[in-house]
Short mmCIF file of C-alpha atoms in Angstrom, two decimals:
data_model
loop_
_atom_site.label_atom_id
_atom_site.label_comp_id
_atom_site.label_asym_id
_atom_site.label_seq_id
_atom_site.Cartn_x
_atom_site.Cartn_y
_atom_site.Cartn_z
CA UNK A 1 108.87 105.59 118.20
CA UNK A 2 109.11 101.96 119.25
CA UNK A 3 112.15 99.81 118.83
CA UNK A 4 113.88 96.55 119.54
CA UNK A 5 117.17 96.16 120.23
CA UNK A 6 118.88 92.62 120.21
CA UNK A 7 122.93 93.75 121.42
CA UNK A 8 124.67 90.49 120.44
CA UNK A 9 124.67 89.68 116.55
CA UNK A 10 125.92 86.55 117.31
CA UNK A 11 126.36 84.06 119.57
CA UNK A 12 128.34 80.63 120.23
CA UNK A 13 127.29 78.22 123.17
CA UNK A 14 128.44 74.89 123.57
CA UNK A 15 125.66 72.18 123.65
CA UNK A 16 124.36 71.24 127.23
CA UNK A 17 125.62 75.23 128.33
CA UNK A 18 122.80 78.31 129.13
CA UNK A 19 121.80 80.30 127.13
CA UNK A 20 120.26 84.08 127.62
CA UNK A 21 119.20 86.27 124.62
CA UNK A 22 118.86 89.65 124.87
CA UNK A 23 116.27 92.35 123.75
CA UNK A 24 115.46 95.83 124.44
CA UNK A 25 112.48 97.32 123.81
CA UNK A 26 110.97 100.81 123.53
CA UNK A 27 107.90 101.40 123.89
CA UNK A 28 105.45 103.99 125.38
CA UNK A 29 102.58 101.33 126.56
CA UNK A 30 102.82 98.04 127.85
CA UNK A 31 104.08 96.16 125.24
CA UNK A 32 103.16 93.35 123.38
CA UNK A 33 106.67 90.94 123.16
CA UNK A 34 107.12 87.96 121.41
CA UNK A 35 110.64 85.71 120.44
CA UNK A 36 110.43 83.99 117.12
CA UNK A 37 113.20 81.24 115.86
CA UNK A 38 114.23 81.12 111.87
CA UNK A 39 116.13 78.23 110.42
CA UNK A 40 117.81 79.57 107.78
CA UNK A 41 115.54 79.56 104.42
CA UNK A 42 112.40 78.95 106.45
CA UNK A 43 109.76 80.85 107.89
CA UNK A 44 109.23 82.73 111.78
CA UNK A 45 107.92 80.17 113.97
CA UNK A 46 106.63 81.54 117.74
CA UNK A 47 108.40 80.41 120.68
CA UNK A 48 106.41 82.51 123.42
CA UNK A 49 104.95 85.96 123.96
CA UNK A 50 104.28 88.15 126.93
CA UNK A 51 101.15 90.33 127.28
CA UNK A 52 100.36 90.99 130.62
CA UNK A 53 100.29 88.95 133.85
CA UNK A 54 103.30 86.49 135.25
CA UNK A 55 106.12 88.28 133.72
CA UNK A 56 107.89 84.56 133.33
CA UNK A 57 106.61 83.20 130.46
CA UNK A 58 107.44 79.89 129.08
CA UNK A 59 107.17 78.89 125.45
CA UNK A 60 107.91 75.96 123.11
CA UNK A 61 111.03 73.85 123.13
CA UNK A 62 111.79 74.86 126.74
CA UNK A 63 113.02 78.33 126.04
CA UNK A 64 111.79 80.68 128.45
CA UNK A 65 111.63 84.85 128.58
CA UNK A 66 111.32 87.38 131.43
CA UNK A 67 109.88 90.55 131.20
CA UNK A 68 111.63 93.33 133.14
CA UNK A 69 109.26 96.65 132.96
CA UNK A 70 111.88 98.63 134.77
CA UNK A 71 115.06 97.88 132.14
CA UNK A 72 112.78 97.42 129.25
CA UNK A 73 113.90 94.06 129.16
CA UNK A 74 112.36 90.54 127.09
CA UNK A 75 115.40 88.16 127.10
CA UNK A 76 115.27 84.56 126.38
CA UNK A 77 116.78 81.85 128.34
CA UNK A 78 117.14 78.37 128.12
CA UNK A 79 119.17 76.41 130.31
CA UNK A 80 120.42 73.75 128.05
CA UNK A 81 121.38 73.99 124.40
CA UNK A 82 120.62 71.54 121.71
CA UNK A 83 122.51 72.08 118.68
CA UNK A 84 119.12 71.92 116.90
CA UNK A 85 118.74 75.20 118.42
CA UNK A 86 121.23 76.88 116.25
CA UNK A 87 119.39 79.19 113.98
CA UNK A 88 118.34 83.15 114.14
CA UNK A 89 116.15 84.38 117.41
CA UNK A 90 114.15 87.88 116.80
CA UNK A 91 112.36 89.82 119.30
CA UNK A 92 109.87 91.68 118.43
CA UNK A 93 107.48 94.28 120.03
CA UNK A 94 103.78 94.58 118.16
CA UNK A 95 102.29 98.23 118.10
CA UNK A 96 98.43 98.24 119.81
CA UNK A 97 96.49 96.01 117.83
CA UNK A 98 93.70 98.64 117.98
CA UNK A 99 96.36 100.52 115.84
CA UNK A 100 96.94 97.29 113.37
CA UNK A 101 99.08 94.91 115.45
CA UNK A 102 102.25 95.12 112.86
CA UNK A 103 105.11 93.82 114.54
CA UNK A 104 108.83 95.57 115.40
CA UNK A 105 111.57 93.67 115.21
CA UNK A 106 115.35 93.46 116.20
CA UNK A 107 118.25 92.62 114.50
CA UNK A 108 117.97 89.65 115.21
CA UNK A 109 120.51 86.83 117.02
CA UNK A 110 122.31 84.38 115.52
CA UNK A 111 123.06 81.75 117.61
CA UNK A 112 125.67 78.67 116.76
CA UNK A 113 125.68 75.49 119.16
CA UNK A 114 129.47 74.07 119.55
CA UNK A 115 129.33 70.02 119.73
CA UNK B 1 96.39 71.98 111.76
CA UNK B 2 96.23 74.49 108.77
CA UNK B 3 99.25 76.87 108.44
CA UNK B 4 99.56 79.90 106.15
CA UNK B 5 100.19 79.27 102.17
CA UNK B 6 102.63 81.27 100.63
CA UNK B 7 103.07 80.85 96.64
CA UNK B 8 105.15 80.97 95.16
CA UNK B 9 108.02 79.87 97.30
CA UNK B 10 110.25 80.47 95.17
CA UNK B 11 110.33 83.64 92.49
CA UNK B 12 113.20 84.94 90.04
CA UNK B 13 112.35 87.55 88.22
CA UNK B 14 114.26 90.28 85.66
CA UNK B 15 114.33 94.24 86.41
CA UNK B 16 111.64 95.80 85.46
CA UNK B 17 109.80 93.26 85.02
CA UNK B 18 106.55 92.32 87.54
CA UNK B 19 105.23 89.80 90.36
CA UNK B 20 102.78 88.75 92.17
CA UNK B 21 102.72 87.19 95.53
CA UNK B 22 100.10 85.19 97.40
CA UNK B 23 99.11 84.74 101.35
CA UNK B 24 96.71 82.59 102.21
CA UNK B 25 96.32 82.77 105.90
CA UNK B 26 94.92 80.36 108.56
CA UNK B 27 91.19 79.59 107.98
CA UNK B 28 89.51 82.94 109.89
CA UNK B 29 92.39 84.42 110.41
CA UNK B 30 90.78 87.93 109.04
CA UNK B 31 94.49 90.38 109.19
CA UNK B 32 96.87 90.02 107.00
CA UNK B 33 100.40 91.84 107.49
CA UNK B 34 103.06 91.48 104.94
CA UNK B 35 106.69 92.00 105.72
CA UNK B 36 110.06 91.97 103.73
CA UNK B 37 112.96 90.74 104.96
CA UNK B 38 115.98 91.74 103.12
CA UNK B 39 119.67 89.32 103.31
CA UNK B 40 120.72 89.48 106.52
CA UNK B 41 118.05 91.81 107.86
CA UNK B 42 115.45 91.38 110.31
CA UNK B 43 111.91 91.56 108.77
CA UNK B 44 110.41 95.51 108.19
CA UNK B 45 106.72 95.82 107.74
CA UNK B 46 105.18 96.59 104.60
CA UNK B 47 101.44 96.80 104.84
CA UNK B 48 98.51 95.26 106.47
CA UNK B 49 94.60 94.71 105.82
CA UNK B 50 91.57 93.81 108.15
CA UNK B 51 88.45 93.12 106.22
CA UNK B 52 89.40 93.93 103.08
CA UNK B 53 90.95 97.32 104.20
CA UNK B 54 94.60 98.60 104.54
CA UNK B 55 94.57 99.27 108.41
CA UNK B 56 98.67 100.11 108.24
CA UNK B 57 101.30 100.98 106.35
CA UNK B 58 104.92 100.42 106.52
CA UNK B 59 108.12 101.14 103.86
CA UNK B 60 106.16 99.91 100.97
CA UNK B 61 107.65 101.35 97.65
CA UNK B 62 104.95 102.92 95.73
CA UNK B 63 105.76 100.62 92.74
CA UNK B 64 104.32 97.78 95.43
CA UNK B 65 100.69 97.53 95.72
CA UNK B 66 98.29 94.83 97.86
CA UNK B 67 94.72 93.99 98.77
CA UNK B 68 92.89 91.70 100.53
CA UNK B 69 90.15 89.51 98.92
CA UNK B 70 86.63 88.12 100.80
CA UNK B 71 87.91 85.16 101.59
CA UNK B 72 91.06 87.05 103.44
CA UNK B 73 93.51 85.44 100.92
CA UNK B 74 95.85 88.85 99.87
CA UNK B 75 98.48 89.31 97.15
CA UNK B 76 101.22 91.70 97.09
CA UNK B 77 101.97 92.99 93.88
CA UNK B 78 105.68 94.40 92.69
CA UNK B 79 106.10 96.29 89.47
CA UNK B 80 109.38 97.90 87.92
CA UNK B 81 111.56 95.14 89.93
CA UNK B 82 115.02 96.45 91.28
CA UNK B 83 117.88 94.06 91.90
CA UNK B 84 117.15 95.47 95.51
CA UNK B 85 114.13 93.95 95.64
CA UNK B 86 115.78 90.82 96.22
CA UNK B 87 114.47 89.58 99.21
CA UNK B 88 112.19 87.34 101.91
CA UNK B 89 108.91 88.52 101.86
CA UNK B 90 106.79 86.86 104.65
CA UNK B 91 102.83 87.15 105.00
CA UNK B 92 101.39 86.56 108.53
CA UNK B 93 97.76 86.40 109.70
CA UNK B 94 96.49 87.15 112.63
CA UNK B 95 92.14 87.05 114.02
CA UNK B 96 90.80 90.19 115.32
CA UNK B 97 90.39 90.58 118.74
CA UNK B 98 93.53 87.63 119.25
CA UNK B 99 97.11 88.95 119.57
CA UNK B 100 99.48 86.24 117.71
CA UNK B 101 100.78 86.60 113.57
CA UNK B 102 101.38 83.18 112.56
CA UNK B 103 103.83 83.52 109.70
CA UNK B 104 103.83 81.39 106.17
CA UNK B 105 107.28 80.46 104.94
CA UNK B 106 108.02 83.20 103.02
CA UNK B 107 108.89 83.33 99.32
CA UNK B 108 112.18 84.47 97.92
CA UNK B 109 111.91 87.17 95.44
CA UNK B 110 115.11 87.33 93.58
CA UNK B 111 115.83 90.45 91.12
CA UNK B 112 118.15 89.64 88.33
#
């Protein structure tokens, strides 16, 4: 069955400092990956997906993701933090969209920016 | 540009009692998938229709129905509320033959 795993619940960065997400996937294709950002009481907003092709992909608000076939890997980097990136980061893996496309996700990050 | 409509945004309902939610995706956006997203959870899948059909189904209580109409607006329907019920639920569309959901902003069910 395919899964996402996202191992750290929550994290703290200072602002200005890296950041890396993690995520996990299983799955028996190649997968369909995506990252999506929720504020808290709003909606999932899309910050970049992987399909096939450069396995660097770069998405909105200059976070960035690398796909790693070989440790099943998706995780998000940016290299500097702005506390308006505090909020909660999802991975998620979408089943073969000739088998409907629904999406996977993990538990789900939260990450806090320190001033 | 046009973003999904989700309405209400905001819901409070008794037990037992019913409701109705609405998605109204992007203009040709022709999928609709609904999730729920429980406090402190990460979204689970519910169901999802192309054309007017249910082409997958999730964890969708059997007291929970949905459908799709021709203009690919879709409303999820909940009867017999539980307090558990109490959640996010999120509608996302999606165009055939493209491979992004764009998500509306959810509206908050909440089961008193």
């Amino acid at each position: 069955a395919q899964s996402v795993t996202q191992p750290d619940i929550h994290i703290t960065v200072s602002e200005g400092a890296s950041l890396e997400l993690r995520c996990n996937y299983s799955y028996g294709a190649t997968p369909y990956l995506f990252w999506y950002v929720q504020s808290p009481g709003q909606g999932l907003q899309l910050l970049l997906k992987y399909f096939s092709g450069d396995t660097l992909v770069q998405g909105i608000k200059g976070f960035e993701a690398e796909f790693k076939r070989s440790q099943s890997s998706f995780n998000l980097r940016k290299p500097s933090v702005h506390w308006s990136d505090a909020a909660e980061y999802f991975c998620a893996v979408a089943s073969g969209y000739n088998q409907g496309g629904k999406l996977i996700f993990g538990q789900g990050t939260e990450l806090s920016v320190k001033p | 540009a046009a973003g999904v409509i989700q309405s209400p945004r905001h819901l409070i309902k008794e037990k037992r009692e019913t409701a109705t939610l609405k998605c109204y995706p992007i203009p040709r956006h022709d999928t609709v998938y609904w999730y729920q997203q429980g406090p402190g959870q990460d979204p689970q899948f519910l169901i999802s229709f192309y054309e007017k059909m249910q082409s997958d189904k999730g964890s969708i209580p059997d007291r929970f129905s949905a459908q799709q109409f021709s203009d690919y607006h879709s409303e999820l329907n909940m009867s017999s509320l539980e307090l558990g019920d109490s959640a996010l639920y999120f509608c996302a569309g999606r165009r055939q033959a493209t491979d992004t959901q764009y998500f509306g902003p959810g509206t908050r069910l909440t089961v008193l």
